[in-house]
Short mmCIF file of C-alpha atoms in Angstrom, two decimals:
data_model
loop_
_atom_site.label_atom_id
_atom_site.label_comp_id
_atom_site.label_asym_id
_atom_site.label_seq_id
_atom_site.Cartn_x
_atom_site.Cartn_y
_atom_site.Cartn_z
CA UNK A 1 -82.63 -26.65 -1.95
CA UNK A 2 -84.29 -24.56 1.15
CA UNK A 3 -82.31 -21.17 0.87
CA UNK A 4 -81.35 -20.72 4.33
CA UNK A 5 -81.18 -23.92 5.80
CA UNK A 6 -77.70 -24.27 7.44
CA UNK A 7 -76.91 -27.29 4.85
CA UNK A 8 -77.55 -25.07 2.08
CA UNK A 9 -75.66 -22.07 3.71
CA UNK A 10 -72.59 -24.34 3.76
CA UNK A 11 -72.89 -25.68 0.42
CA UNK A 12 -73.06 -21.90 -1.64
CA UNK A 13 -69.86 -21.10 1.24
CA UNK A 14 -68.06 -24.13 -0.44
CA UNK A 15 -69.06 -23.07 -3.62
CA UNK A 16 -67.96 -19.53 -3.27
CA UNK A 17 -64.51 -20.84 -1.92
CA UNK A 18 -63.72 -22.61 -4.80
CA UNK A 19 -65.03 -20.05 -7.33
CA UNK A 20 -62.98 -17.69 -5.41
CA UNK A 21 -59.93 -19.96 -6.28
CA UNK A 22 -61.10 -20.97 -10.01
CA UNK A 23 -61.88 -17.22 -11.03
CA UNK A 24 -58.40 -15.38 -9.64
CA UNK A 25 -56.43 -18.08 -11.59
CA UNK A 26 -58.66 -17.91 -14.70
CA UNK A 27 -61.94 -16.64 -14.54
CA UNK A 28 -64.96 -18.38 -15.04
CA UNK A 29 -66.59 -18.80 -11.07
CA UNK A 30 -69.56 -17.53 -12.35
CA UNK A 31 -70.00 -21.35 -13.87
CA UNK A 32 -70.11 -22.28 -10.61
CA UNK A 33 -72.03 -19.38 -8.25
CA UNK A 34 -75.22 -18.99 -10.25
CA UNK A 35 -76.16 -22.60 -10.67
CA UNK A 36 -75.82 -23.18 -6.99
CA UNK A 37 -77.65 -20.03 -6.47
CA UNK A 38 -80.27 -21.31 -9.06
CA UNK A 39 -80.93 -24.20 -7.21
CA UNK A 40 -81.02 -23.01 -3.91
CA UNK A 41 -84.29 -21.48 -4.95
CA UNK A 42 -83.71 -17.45 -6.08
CA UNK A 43 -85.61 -16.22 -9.25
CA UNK A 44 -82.36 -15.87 -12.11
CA UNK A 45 -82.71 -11.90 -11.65
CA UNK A 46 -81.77 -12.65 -8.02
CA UNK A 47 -79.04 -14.31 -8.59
CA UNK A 48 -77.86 -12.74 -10.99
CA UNK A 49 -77.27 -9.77 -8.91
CA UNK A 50 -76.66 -12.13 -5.09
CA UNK A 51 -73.95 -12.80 -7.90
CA UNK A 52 -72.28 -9.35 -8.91
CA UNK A 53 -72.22 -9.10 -4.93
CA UNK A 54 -70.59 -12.09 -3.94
CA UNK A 55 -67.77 -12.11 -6.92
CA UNK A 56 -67.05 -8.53 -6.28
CA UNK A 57 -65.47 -9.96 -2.99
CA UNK A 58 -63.58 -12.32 -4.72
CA UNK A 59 -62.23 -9.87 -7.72
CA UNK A 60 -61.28 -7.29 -4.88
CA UNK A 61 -59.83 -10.38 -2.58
CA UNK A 62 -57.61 -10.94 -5.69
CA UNK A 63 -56.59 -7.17 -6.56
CA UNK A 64 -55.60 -6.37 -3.25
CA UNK A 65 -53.09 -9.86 -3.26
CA UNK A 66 -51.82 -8.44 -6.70
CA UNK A 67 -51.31 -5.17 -5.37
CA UNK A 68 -49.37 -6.03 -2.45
CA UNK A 69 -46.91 -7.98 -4.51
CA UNK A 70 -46.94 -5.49 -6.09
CA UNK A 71 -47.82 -7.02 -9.51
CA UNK A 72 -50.12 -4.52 -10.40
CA UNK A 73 -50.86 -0.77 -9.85
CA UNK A 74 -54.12 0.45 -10.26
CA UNK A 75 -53.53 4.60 -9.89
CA UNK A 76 -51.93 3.65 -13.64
CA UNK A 77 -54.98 1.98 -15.25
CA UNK A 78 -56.97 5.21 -14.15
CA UNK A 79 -58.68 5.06 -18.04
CA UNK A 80 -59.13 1.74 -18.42
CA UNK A 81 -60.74 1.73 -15.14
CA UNK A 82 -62.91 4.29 -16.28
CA UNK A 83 -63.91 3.39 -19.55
CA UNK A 84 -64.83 -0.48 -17.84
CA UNK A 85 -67.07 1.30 -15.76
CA UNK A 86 -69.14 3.23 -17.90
CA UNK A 87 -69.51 0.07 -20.30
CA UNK A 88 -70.24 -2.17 -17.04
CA UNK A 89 -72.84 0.67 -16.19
CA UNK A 90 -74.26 0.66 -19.65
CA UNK A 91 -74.51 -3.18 -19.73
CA UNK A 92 -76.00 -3.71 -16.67
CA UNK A 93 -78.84 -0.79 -17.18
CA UNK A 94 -79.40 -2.32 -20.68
CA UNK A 95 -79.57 -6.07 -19.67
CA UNK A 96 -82.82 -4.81 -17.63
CA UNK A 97 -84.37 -4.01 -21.01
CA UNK A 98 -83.44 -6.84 -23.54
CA UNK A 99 -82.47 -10.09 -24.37
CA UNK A 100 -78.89 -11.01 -24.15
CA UNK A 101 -79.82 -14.31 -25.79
CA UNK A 102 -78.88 -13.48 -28.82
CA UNK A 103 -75.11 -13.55 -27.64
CA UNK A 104 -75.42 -17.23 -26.55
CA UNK A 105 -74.03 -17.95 -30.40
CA UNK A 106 -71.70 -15.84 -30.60
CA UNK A 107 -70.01 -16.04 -26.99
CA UNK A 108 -68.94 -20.10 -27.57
CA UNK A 109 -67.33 -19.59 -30.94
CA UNK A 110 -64.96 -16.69 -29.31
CA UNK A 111 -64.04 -18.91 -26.54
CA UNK A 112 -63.23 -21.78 -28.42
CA UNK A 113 -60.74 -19.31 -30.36
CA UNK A 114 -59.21 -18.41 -27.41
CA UNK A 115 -58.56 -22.13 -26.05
CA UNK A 116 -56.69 -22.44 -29.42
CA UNK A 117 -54.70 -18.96 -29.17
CA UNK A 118 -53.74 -20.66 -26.08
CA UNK A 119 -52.84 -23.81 -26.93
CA UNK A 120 -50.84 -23.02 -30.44
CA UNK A 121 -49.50 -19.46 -29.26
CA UNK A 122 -45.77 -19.96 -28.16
CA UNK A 123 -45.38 -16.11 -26.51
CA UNK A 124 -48.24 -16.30 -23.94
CA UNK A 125 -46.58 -16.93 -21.34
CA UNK A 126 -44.06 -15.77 -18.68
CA UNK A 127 -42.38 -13.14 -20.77
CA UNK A 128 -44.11 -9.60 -22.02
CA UNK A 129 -44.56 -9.87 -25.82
CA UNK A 130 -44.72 -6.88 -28.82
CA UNK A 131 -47.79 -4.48 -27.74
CA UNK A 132 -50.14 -3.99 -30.87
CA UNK A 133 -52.06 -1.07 -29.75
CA UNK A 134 -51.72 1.91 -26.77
CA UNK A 135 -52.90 1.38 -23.56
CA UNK A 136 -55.85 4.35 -24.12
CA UNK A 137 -56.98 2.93 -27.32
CA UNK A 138 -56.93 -0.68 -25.75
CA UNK A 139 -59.14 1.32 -22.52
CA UNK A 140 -61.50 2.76 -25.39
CA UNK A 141 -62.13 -0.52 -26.94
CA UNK A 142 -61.51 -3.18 -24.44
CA UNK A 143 -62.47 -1.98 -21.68
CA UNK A 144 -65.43 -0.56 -22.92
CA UNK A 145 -66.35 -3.65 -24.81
CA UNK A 146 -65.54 -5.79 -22.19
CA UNK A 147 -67.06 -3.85 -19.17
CA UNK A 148 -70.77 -3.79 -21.36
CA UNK A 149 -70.48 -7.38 -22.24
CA UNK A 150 -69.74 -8.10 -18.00
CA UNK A 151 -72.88 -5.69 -17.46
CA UNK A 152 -75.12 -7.22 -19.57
CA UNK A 153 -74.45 -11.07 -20.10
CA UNK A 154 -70.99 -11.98 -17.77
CA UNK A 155 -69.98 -15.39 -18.77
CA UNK A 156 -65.89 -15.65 -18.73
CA UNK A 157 -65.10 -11.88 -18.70
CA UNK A 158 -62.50 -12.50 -16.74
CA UNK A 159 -60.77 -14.66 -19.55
CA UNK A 160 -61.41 -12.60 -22.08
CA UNK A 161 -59.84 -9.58 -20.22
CA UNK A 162 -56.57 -11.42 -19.72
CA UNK A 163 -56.57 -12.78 -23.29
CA UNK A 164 -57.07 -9.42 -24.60
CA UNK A 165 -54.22 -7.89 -22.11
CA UNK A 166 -51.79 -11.01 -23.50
CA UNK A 167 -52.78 -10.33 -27.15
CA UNK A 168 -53.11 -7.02 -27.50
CA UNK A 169 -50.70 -5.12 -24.84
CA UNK A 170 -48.24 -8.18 -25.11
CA UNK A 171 -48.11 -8.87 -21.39
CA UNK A 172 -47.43 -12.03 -19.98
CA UNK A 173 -50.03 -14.36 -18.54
CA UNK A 174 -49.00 -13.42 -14.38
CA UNK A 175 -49.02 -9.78 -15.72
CA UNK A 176 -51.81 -10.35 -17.26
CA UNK A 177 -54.10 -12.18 -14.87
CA UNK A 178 -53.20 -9.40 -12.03
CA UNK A 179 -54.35 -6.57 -14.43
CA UNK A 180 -57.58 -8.60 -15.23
CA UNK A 181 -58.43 -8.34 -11.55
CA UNK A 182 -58.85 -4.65 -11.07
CA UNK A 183 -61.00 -4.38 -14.45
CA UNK A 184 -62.87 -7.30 -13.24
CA UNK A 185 -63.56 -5.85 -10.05
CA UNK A 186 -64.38 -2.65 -11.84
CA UNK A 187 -67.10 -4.13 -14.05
CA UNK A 188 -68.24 -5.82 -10.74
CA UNK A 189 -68.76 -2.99 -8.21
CA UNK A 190 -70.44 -1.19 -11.45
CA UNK A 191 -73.02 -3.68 -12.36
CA UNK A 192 -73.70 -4.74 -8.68
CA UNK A 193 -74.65 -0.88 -8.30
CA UNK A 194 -76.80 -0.59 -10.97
CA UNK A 195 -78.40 -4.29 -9.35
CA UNK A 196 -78.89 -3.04 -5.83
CA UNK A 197 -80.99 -0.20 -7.46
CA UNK A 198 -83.24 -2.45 -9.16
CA UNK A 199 -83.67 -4.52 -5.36
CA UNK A 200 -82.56 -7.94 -6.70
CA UNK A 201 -79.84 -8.06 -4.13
CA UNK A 202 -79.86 -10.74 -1.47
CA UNK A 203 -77.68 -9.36 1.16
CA UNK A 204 -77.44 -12.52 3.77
CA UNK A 205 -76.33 -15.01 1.26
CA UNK A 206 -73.82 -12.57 -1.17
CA UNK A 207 -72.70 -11.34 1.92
CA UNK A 208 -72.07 -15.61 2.85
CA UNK A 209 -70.73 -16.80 -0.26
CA UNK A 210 -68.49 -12.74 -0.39
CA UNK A 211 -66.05 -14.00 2.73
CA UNK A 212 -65.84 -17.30 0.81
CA UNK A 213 -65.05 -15.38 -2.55
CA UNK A 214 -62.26 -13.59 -0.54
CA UNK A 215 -60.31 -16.21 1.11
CA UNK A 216 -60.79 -18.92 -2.22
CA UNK A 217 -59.24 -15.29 -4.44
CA UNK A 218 -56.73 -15.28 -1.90
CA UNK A 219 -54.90 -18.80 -2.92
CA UNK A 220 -55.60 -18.30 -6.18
CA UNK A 221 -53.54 -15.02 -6.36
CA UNK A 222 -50.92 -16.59 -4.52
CA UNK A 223 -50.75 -19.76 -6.53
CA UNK A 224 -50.53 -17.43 -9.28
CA UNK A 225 -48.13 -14.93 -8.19
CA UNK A 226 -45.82 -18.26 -7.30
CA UNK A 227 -46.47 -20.31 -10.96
CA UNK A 228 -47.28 -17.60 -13.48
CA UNK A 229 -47.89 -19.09 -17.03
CA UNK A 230 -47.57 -22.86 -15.88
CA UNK A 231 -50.66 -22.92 -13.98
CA UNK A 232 -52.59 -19.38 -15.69
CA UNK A 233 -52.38 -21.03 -19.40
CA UNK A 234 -53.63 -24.64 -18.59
CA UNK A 235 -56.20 -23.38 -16.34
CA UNK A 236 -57.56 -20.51 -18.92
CA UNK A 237 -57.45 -23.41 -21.28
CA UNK A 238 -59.93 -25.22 -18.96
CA UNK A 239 -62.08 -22.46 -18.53
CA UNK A 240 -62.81 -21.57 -21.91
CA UNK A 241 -63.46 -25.05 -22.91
CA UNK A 242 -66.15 -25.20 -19.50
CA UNK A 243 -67.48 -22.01 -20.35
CA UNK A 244 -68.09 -22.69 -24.07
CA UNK A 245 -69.24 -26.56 -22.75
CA UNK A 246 -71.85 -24.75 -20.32
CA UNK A 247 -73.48 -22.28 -23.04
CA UNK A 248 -73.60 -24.50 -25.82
CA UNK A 249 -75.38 -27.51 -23.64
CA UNK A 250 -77.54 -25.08 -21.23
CA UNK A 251 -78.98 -23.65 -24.94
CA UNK A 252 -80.99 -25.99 -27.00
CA UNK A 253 -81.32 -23.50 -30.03
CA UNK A 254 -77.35 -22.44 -29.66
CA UNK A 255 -76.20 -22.80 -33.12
CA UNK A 256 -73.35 -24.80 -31.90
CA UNK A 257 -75.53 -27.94 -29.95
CA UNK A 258 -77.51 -27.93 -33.27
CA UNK A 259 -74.73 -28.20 -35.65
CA UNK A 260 -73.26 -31.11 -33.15
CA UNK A 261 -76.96 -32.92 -32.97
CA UNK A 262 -77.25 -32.93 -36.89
CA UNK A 263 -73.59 -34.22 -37.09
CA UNK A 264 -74.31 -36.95 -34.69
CA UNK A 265 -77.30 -38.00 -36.35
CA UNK A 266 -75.88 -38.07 -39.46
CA UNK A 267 -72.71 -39.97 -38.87
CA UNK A 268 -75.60 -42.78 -36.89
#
């Protein structure tokens, strides 16, 4: 695909419009963005970071919807805001030095977990649930963790952020999701930062595919805000099952794809 041909503009605009939509619901977009941004011709370094740009748009699109409802409030998360930032900082400066392959095993096996929390856990949903830990130890640990892993490797942060809020701090899924938003857009604006200083940034088409983030984040929040667990749960269902799909299948030494090939072969 030529870059900036005004076919290919449109396309990564669609695309960015729907991962808007996808991600605010559930997370995930990132399936989406960096394939089409792959095949419209920039190096993965470049779109990694055209990424960050681009989704930060949609994560802030999102917030602000969540805010005005007022569904969330940020000047409360002040720690966990903080403590996702530094680890999005330290994630992003370290991907620039090693190999996040190694996580490509580990990262599929987690998601399929969730997809089953989801599916057999009867309290994630529209009602708050028992809170296991305090909101500074869960900004210590999962926000940290979280923040890093977005900095340095990316794939469905956004679901495991709202997992980790339902689990751990016993909110509901709406709850939940909204909360997500302003770490995710935290762990955003820090890596993109850390990306613009290493020049990998293109402007023209983040800048494209941002406005599309924004209004696609837009009707997600809303559908969101207007459903709660009936259309969060299903769709972070989905998205861990695409995720997990997408890094097992992309990965021809991921432990999983092996273990399926052998199984295959054997049962032929």
């Amino acid at each position: 695909m030529d870059l900036l041909t005004p076919e290919s503009l449109g396309i990564l605009f669609a695309v960015g419009l729907l991962a808007g939509f996808v991600d605010s619901i559930a997370g995930g977009g990132g399936l989406l963005t960096i394939p089409a941004l792959l095949a419209a011709g920039l190096s993965p370094a470049e779109a990694l970071a055209t990424g960050k740009l681009q989704s930060s748009f949609g994560s802030l699109s999102a917030t602000i919807k969540f805010v005005r409802r007022g569904e969330v409030h940020p000047a409360s998360m002040r720690t966990m805001i903080l403590c996702t930032f530094i680890g999005a900082g330290a994630g992003a400066t370290l991907v620039q030095m090693l190999d996040p392959s190694f996580l490509r095993d580990v990262i599929p096996i987690l998601l399929i977990g969730i997809a089953i929390y989801l599916l057999l856990s009867p309290k994630a949903g529209d009602v708050d649930a028992h809170q296991r830990i305090g909101e500074h130890a869960f900004a210590l640990s999962i926000g940290t963790g979280i923040g890093f892993y977005d900095g340095f490797f990316g794939p469905g942060t956004g679901t495991f952020f709202a997992i980790a809020f339902v689990s751990l701090l016993g909110y509901n899924l709406r709850k939940a999701t909204a909360h997500t938003k302003v770490l995710n857009l935290t762990s955003n604006v820090a890596s993109l930062l850390f990306f613009i200083a290493g020049g990998h940034v293109l402007w023209t088409v983040g800048l494209l595919m941002g406005v599309a983030q924004y209004i696609g984040a837009q009707a997600g929040a809303h559908m969101v805000i207007r459903n709660g667990a009936r259309v969060v749960r299903p769709m972070l269902v989905v998205a861990s099952i695409v995720i997990t799909a997408k890094l097992v299948w992309s990965d021809e030494h991921n432990i999983l794809r092996e273990l399926f090939t052998a199984a295959t072969a054997w049962i032929a």
